[in-house]
Short mmCIF file of C-alpha atoms and ligand atoms in Angstrom, two decimals:
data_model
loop_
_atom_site.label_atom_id
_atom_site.label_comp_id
_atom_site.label_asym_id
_atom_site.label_seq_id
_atom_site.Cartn_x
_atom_site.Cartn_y
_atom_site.Cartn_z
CA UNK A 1 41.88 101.47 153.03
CA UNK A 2 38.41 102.15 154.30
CA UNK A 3 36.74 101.02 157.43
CA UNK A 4 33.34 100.27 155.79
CA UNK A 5 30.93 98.35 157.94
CA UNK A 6 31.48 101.20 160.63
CA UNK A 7 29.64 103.33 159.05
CA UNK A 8 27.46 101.13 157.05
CA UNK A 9 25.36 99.84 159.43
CA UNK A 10 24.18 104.10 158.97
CA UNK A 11 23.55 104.42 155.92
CA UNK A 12 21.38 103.39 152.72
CA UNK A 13 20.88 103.37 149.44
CA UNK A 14 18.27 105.39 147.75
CA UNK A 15 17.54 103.99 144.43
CA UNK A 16 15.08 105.78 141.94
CA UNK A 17 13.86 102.90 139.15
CA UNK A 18 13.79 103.03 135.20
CA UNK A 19 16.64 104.87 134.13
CA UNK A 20 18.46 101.79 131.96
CA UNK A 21 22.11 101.03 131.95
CA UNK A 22 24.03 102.31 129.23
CA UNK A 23 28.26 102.39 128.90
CA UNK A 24 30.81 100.83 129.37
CA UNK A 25 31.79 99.66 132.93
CA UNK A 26 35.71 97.61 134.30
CA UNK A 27 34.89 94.76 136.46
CA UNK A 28 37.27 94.35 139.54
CA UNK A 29 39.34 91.58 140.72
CA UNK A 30 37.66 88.70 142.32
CA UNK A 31 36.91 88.71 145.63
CA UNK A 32 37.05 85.10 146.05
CA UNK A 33 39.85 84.68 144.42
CA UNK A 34 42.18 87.41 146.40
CA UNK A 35 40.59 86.57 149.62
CA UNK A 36 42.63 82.82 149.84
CA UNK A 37 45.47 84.13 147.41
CA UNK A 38 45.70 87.49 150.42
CA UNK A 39 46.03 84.10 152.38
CA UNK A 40 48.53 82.02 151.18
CA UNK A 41 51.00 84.71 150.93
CA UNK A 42 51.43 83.74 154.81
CA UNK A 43 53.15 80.80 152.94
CA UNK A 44 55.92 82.56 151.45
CA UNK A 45 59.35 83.80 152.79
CA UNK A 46 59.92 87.49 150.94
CA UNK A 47 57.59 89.82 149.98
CA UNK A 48 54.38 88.90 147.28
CA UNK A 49 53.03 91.80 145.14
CA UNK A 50 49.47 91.20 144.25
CA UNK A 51 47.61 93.62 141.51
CA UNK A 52 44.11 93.72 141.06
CA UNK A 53 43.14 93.89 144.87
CA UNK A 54 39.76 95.14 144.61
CA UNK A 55 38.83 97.60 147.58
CA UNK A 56 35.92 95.59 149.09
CA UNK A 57 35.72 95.47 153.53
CA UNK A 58 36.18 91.63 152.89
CA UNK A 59 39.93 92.19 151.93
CA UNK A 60 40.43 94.52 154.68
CA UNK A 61 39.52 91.90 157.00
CA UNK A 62 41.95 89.16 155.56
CA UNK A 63 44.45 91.45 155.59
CA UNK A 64 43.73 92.32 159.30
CA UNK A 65 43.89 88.65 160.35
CA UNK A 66 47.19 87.61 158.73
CA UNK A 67 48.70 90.99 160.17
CA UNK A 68 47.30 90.53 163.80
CA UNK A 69 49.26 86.29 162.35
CA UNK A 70 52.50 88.20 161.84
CA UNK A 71 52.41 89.08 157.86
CA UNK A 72 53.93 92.21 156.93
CA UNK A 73 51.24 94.37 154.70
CA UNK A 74 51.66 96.96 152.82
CA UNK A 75 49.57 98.96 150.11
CA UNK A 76 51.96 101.15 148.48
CA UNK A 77 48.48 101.80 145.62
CA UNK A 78 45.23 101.83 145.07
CA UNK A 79 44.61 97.92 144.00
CA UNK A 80 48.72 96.81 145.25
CA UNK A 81 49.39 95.04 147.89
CA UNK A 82 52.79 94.04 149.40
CA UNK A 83 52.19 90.99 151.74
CA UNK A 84 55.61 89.54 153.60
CA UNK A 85 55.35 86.08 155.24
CA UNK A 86 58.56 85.92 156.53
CA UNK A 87 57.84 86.02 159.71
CA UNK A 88 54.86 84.30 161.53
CA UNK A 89 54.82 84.82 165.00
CA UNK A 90 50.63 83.74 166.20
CA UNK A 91 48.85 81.04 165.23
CA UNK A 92 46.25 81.72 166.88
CA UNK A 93 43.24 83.78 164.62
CA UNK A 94 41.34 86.64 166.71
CA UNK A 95 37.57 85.42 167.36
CA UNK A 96 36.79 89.02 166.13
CA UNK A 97 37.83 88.72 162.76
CA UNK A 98 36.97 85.41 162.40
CA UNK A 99 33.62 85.78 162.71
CA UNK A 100 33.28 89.07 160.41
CA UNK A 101 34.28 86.51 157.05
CA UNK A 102 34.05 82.76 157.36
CA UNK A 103 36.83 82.86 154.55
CA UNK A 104 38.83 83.85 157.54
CA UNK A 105 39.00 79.66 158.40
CA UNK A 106 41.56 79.27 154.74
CA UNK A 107 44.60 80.36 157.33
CA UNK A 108 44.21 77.02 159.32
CA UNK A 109 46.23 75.40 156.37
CA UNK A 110 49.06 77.97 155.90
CA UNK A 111 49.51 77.82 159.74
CA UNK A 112 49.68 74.35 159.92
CA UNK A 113 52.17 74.05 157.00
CA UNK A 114 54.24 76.42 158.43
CA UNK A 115 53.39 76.17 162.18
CA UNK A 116 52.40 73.17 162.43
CA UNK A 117 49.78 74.42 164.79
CA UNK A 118 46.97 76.76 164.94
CA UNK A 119 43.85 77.54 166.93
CA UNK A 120 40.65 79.64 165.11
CA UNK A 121 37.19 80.30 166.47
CA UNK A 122 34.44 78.13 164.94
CA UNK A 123 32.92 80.13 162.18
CA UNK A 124 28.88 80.30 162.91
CA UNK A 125 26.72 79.80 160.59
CA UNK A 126 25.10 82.66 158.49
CA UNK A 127 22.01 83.98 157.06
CA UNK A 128 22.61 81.65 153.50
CA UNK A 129 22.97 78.13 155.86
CA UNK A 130 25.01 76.71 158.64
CA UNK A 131 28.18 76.18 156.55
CA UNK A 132 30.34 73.69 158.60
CA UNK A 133 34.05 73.05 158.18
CA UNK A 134 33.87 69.46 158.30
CA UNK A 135 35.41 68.73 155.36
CA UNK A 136 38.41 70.91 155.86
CA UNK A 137 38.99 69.16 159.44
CA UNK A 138 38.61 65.50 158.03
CA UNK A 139 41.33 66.30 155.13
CA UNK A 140 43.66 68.25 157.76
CA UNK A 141 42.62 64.87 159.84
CA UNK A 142 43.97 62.78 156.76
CA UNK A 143 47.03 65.04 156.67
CA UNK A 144 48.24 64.06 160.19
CA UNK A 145 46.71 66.68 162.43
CA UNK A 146 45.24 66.31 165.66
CA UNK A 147 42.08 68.25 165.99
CA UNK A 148 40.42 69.73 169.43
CA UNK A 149 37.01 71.60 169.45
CA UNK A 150 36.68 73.32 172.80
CA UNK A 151 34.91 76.32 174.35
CA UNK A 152 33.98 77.10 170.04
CA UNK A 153 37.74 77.35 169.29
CA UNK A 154 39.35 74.64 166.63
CA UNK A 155 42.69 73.69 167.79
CA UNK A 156 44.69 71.76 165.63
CA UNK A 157 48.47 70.70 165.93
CA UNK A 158 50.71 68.38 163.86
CA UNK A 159 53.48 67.84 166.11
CA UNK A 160 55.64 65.89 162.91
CA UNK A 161 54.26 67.97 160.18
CA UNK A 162 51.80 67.18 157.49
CA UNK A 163 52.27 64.49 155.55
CA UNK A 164 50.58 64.12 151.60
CA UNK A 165 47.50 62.14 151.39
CA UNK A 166 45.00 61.11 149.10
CA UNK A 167 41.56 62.96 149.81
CA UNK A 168 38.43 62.58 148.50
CA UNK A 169 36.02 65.70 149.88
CA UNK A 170 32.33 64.54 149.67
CA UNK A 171 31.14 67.90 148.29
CA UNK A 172 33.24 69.65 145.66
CA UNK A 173 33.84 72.66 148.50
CA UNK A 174 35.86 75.73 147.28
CA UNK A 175 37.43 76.60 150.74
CA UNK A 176 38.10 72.83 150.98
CA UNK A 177 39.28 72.44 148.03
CA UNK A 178 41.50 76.20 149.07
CA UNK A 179 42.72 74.89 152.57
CA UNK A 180 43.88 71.71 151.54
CA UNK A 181 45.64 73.01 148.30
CA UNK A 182 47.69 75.13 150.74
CA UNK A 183 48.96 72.71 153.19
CA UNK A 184 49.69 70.06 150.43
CA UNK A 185 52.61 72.75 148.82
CA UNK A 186 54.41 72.64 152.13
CA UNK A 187 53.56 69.14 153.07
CA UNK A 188 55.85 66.26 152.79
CA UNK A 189 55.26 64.20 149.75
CA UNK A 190 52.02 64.03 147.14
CA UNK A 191 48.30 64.43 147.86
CA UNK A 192 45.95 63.25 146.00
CA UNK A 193 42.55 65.39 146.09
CA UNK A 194 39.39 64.01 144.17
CA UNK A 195 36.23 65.39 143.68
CA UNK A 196 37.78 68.99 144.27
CA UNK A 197 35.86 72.20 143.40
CA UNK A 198 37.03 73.32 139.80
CA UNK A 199 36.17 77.25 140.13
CA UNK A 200 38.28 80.24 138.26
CA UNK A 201 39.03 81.11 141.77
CA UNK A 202 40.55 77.68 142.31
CA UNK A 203 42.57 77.92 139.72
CA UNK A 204 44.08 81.43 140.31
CA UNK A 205 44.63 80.37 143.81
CA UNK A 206 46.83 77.33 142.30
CA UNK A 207 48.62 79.55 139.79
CA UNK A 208 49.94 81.99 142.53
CA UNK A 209 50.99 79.24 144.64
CA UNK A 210 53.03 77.71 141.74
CA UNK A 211 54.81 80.91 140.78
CA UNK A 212 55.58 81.04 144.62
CA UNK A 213 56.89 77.62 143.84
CA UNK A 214 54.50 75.28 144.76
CA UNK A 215 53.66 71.87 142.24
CA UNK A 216 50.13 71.87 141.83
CA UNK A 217 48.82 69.75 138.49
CA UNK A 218 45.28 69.53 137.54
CA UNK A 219 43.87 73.42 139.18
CA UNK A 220 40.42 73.45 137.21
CA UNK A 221 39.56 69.76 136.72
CA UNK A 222 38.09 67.52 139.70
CA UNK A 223 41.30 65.76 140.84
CA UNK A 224 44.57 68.29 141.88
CA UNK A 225 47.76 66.52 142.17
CA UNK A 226 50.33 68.39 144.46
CA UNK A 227 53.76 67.39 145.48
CA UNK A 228 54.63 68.83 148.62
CA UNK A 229 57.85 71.22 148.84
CA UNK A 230 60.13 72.63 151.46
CA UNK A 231 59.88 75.90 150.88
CA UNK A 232 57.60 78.80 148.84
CA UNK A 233 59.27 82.45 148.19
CA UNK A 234 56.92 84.98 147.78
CA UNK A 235 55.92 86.13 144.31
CA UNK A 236 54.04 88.29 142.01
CA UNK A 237 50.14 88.19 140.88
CA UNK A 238 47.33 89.92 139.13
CA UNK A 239 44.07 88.47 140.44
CA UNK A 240 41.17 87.39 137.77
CA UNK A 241 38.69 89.44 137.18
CA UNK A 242 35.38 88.74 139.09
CA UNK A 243 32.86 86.76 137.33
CA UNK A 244 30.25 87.30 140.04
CA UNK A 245 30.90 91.12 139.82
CA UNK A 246 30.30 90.64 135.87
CA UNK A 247 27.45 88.54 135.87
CA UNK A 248 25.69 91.30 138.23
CA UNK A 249 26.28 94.50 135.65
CA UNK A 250 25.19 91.96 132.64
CA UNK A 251 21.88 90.88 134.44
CA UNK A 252 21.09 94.92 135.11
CA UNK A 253 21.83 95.32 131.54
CA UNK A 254 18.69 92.68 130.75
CA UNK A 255 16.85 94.21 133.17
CA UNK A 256 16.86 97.35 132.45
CA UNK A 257 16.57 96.83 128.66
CA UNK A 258 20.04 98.49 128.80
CA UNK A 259 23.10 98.26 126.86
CA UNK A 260 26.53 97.77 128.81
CA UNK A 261 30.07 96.49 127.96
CA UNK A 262 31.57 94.84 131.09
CA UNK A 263 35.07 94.86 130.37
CA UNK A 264 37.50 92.88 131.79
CA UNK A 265 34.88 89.85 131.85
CA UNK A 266 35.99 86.37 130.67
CA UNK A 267 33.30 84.92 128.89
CA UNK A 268 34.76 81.39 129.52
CA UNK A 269 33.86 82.21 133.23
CA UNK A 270 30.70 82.77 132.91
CA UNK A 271 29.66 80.46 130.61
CA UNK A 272 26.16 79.06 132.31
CA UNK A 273 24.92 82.98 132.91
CA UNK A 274 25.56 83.80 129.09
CA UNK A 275 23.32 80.60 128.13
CA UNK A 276 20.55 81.85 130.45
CA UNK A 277 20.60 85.84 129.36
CA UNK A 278 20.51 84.31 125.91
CA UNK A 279 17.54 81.80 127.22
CA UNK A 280 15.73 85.04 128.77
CA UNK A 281 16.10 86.91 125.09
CA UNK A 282 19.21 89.47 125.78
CA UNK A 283 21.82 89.86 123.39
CA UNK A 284 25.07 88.87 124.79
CA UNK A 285 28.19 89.82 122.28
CA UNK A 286 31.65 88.26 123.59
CA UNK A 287 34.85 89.47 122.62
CA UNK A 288 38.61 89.13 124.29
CA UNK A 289 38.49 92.24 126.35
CA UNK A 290 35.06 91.94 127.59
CA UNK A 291 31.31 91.06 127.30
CA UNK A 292 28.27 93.08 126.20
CA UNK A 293 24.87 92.52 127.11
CA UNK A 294 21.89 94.72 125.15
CA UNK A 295 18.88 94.37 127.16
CA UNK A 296 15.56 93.32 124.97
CA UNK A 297 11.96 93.12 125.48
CA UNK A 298 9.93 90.28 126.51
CA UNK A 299 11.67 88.81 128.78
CA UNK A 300 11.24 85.47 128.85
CA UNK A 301 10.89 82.59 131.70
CA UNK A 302 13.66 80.67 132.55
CA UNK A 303 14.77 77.75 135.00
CA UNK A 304 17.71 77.93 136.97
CA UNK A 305 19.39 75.29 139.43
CA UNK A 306 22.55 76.62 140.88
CA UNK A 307 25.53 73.80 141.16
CA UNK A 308 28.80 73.87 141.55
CA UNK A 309 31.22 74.73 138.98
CA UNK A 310 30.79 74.98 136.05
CA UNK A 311 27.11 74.87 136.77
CA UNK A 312 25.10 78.16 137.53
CA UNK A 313 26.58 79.96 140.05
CA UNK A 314 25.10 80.22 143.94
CA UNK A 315 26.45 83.44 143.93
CA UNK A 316 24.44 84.96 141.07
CA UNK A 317 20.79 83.26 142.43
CA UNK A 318 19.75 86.00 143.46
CA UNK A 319 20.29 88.54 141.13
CA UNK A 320 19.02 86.16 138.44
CA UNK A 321 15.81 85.96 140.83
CA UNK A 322 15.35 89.60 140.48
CA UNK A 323 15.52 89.12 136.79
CA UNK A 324 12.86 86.58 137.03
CA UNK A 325 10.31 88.47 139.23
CA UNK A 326 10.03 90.56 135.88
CA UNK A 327 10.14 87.80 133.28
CA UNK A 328 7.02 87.18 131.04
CA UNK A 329 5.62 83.58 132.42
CA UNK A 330 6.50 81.64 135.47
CA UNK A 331 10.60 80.76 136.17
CA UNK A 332 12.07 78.51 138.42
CA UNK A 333 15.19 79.27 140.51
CA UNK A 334 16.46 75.70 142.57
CA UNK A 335 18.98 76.23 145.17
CA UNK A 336 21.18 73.41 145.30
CA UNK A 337 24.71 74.30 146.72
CA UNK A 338 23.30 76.10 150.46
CA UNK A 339 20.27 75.35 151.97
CA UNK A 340 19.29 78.25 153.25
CA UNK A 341 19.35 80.85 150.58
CA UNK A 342 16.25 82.48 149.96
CA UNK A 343 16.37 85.21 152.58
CA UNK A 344 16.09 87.80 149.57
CA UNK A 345 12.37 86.41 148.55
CA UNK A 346 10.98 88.12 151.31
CA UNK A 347 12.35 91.22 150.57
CA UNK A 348 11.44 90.71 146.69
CA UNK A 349 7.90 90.34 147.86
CA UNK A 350 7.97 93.72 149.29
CA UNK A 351 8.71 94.71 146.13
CA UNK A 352 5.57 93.53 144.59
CA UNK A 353 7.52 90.13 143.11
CA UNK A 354 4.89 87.17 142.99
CA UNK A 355 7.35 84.07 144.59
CA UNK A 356 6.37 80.90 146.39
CA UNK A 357 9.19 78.60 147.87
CA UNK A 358 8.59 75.33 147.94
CA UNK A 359 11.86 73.05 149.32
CA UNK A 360 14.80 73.89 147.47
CA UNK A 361 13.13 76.13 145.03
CA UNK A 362 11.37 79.21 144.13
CA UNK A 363 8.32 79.87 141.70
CA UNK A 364 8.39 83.29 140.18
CA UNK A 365 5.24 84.11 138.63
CA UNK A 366 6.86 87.38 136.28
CA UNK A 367 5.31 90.91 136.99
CA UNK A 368 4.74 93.54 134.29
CA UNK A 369 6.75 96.13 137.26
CA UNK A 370 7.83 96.25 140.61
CA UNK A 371 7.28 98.28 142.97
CA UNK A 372 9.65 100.31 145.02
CA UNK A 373 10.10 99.96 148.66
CA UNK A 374 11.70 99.58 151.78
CA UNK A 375 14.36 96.49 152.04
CA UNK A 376 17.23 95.30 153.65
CA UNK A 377 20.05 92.92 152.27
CA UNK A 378 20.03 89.89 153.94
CA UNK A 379 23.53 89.04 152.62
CA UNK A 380 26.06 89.86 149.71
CA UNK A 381 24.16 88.56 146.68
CA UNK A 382 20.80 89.43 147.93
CA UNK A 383 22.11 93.10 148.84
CA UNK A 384 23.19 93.39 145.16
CA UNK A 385 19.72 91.62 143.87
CA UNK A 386 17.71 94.82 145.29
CA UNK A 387 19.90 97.14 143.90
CA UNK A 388 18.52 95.64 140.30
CA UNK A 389 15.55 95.61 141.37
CA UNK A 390 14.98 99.00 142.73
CA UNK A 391 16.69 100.00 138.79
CA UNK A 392 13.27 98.60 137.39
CA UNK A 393 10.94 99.53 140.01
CA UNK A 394 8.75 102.19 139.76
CA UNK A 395 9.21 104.95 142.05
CA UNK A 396 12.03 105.06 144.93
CA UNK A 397 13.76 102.02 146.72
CA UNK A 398 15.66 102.59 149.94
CA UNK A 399 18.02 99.64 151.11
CA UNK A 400 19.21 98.94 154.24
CA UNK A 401 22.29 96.48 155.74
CA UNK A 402 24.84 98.04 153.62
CA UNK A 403 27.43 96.52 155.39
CA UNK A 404 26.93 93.16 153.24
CA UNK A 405 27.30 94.83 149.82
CA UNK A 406 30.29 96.42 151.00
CA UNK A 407 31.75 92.62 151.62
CA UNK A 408 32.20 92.24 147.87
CA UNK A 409 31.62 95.20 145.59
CA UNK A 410 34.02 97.54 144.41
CA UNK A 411 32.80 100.99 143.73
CA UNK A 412 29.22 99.96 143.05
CA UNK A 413 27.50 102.73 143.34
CA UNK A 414 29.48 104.95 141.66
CA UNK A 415 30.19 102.44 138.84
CA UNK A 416 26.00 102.05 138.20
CA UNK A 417 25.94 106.05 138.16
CA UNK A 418 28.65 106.13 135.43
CA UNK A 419 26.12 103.63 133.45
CA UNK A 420 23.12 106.29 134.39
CA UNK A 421 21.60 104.42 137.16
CA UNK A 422 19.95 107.12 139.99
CA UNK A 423 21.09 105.44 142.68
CA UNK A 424 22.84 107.51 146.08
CA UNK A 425 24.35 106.49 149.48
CA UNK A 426 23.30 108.77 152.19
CA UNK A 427 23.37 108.57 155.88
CA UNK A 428 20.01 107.75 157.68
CA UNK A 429 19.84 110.93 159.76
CA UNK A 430 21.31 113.09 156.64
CA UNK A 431 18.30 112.16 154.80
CA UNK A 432 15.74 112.13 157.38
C1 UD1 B 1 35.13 83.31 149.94
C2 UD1 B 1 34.53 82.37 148.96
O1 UD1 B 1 35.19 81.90 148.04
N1 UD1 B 1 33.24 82.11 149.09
C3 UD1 B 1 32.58 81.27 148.13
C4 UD1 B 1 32.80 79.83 148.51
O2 UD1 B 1 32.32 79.68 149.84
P1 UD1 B 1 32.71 78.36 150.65
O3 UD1 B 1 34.11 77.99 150.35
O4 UD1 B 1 32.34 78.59 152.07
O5 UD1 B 1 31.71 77.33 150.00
P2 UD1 B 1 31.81 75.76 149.91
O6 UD1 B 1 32.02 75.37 148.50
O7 UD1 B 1 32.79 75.28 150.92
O8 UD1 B 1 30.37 75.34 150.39
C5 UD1 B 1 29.44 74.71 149.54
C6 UD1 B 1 28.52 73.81 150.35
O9 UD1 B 1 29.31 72.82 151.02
C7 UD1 B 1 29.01 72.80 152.40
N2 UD1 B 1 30.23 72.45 153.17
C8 UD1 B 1 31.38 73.15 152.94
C9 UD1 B 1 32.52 72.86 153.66
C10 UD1 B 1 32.47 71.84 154.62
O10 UD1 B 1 33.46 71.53 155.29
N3 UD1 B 1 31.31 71.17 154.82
C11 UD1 B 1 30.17 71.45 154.10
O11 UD1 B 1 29.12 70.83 154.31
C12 UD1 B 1 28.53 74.22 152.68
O12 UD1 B 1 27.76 74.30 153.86
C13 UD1 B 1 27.75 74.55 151.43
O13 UD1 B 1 26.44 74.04 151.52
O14 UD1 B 1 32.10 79.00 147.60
C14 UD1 B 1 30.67 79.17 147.62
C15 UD1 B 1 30.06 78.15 146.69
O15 UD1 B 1 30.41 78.41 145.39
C16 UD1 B 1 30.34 80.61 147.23
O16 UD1 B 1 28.96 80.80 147.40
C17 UD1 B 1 31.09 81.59 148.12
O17 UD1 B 1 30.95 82.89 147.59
C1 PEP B 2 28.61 83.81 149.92
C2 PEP B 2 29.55 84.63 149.49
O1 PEP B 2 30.72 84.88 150.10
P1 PEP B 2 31.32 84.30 151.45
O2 PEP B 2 31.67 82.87 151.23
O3 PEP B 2 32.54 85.13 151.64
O4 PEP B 2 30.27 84.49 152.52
C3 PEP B 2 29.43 85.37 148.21
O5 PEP B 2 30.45 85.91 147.73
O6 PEP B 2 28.32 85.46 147.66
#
């Protein structure tokens, strides 16, 4: 697998606007569904075989810290990989993966199920808000364990082992929600865990676990019911496709009054994004094998307030932003779920986008174009909001901070070139 954000850091993209999208394009397995399921294999005795790994630097990383934990990995193929728990042999999580992906924290549960101890640097905060872990500690906390911040480690033991225990998180949190649905399968006895997240991811996480032998009841809905085991074996599992990946090919098909078939998207994931394309005037057509969206002119306003599931996705705020700085009329996008995620407006504005933040939300006054122009991504989402942006601006966009798109996008610029987009990667000095 690729090293990406070695080289990112190096290079940019170079994106030349109006060309629309046009074909048909395969979404890729979900990044934030692999990244805890790459995780719990650490739970497992024998070898797992997981399908639909999407090649993203984000599941590099994972992979790195359960190896440097003792997990066997293998990819015998493109999109395989062959993950053996058998043998753990650290529980403690190197500081220099940890702080590359806060999704890194998910192994504190596997290590205390199977460890019962395990020591992980403090993930900082990032560019979207500070993101604590509190609520994984307090239901770790609730499981038994004793918990020790020191010198901006977490050290937590369980000398007697986890016990089951009825949790109620104060914020539906999908790591949370992740963590504590993988110490539960090992613990001894039942937990109880209310106001859980409900996301796909959630649910994918809970199927692998049970075909590893887990009892999980009630993945999906607000309160999961697991009975704790004594052992999981590993197992087999395709990983979902990746609604966030989806919902960023169907907004470039409204933007760019193109018309694209994203296969391998399940509408019944992305149910809130298909009511606001149809709210903005594109033609969305669902079928079993995928979704189409045929781009249509005007545009029209919209309001969007991102929640969790199944509300509107954080994850596609910003892209939907960059749909609204080109909407007829004045849209409102309210960030609910981080407080801190409007880093992309700036970088909108240098686009010619007309936005004022006030609080939690943005007003988008719509422009007839954009204009292209020199940006960075700030993050993930905001990285892949430019790149739809610079597809309707006029003239040439050149983005920088690669290294965040590379987190969670398979492929992506050679998947918009199959759909016609002019968009290239080049090194900095290469083109300069
Ligand atoms: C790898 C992965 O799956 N990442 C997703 C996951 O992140 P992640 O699991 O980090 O997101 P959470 O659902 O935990 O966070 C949501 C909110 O809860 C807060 N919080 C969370 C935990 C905690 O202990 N205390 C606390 O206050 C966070 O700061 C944030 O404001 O869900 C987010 C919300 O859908 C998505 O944007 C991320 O793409
Ligand atoms: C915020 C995101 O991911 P992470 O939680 O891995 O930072 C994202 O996928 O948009």
């Amino acid at each position: 697998m690729k090293i990406y954000w070695e080289a990112s850091e190096l290079e940019k993209l170079i994106v030349h606007g109006g060309n629309p999208l046009n074909g048909t394009v395969r979404v890729s397995g979900a990044k934030n569904a692999v990244l805890p399921i790459i995780v719990a294999s650490m739970l497992g005795v024998g070898k797992s075989t997981l399908t639909e790994i999407p090649e993203l630097a984000d599941v590099h990383t994972v992979s790195e810290v359960i190896k440097s934990l003792g997990v066997a990995v293998e990819s015998p193929e493109k999109g395989t990989l062959v993950l053996d728990g058998t043998n753990i042999t650290s529980t403690v999580a190197p500081y220099d993966l940890v702080r590359r992906m806060r999704a890194s924290f998910l192994v504190m549960g596997p290590l205390l199920a199977r460890k019962r101890h395990a020591k992980i640097s403090l993930p900082g905060g990032c560019s979207i808000g500070a993101r604590p872990i509190d609520l994984h500690l307090k239901a770790f906390e609730a499981m038994g364990a004793v918990i020790d911040l020191a010198d901006g480690d977490i050290e937590a033991s369980v000398p007697d082992g986890l016990k089951g225990a009825r949790i109620y998180l104060d914020f539906p949190s999908v790591g949370a929600t992740e963590n504590i649905l993988m110490a539960a399968s090992l613990a001894e006895g039942k937990t109880v865990l209310e106001n859980a997240a409900e996301e796909p991811e959630i649910v994918d996480l809970a199927t692998y676990l049970n075909s590893m032998g887990a009892n999980i009841r009630g993945a999906g809905t607000n309160t999961i019911r697991i009975e704790g085991v004594k052992e999981l074996r590993g197992a087999a599992h395709a990983v979902i496709p990746d609604r966030i990946e989806a919902g960023t090919f169907m907004v470039g098909a409204a933007m760019t009054q193109g018309n694209v078939y994203v296969e391998n998207a399940l509408s019944e994931h992305l149910k809130p994004l298909i009511a606001k394309l149809k709210e903005v005037g594109a033609r969305v057509e669902e079928d079993i094998d995928g979704i189409r969206v045929i781009g249509t002119r005007p545009l029209k306003a919209v309001e969007i307030k991102t929640l969790p599931y199944p509300g509107f996705p954080t994850d596609m705020q910003a892209q939907f932003m960059a749909l609204a700085t080109i909407c007829e009329g004045n849209s409102i996008v309210t960030e609910t779920v981080f407080e801190n995620r409007f880093m992309h407006v700036e970088e909108f504005k240098r686009m010619g986008a007309k936005i004022r933040i006030e609080g939690r939300s943005a007003f988008i006054e719509g422009v007839q174009h954009l204009a292209g122009g020199r940006v960075n991504a700030t993050d993930l989402r905001a990285g892949a909001a430019l790149v739809l942006a610079g597809l309707v601006a006029e003239g040439r966009t050149e983005i920088g901070s690669l290294h965040h798109i590379d987190r969670g996008y398979d492929d992506l610029v050679a998947k918009l070139q199959r759909l016609g987009a002019d968009i290239v990667r080049v090194r900095v000095e290469d083109e300069e």
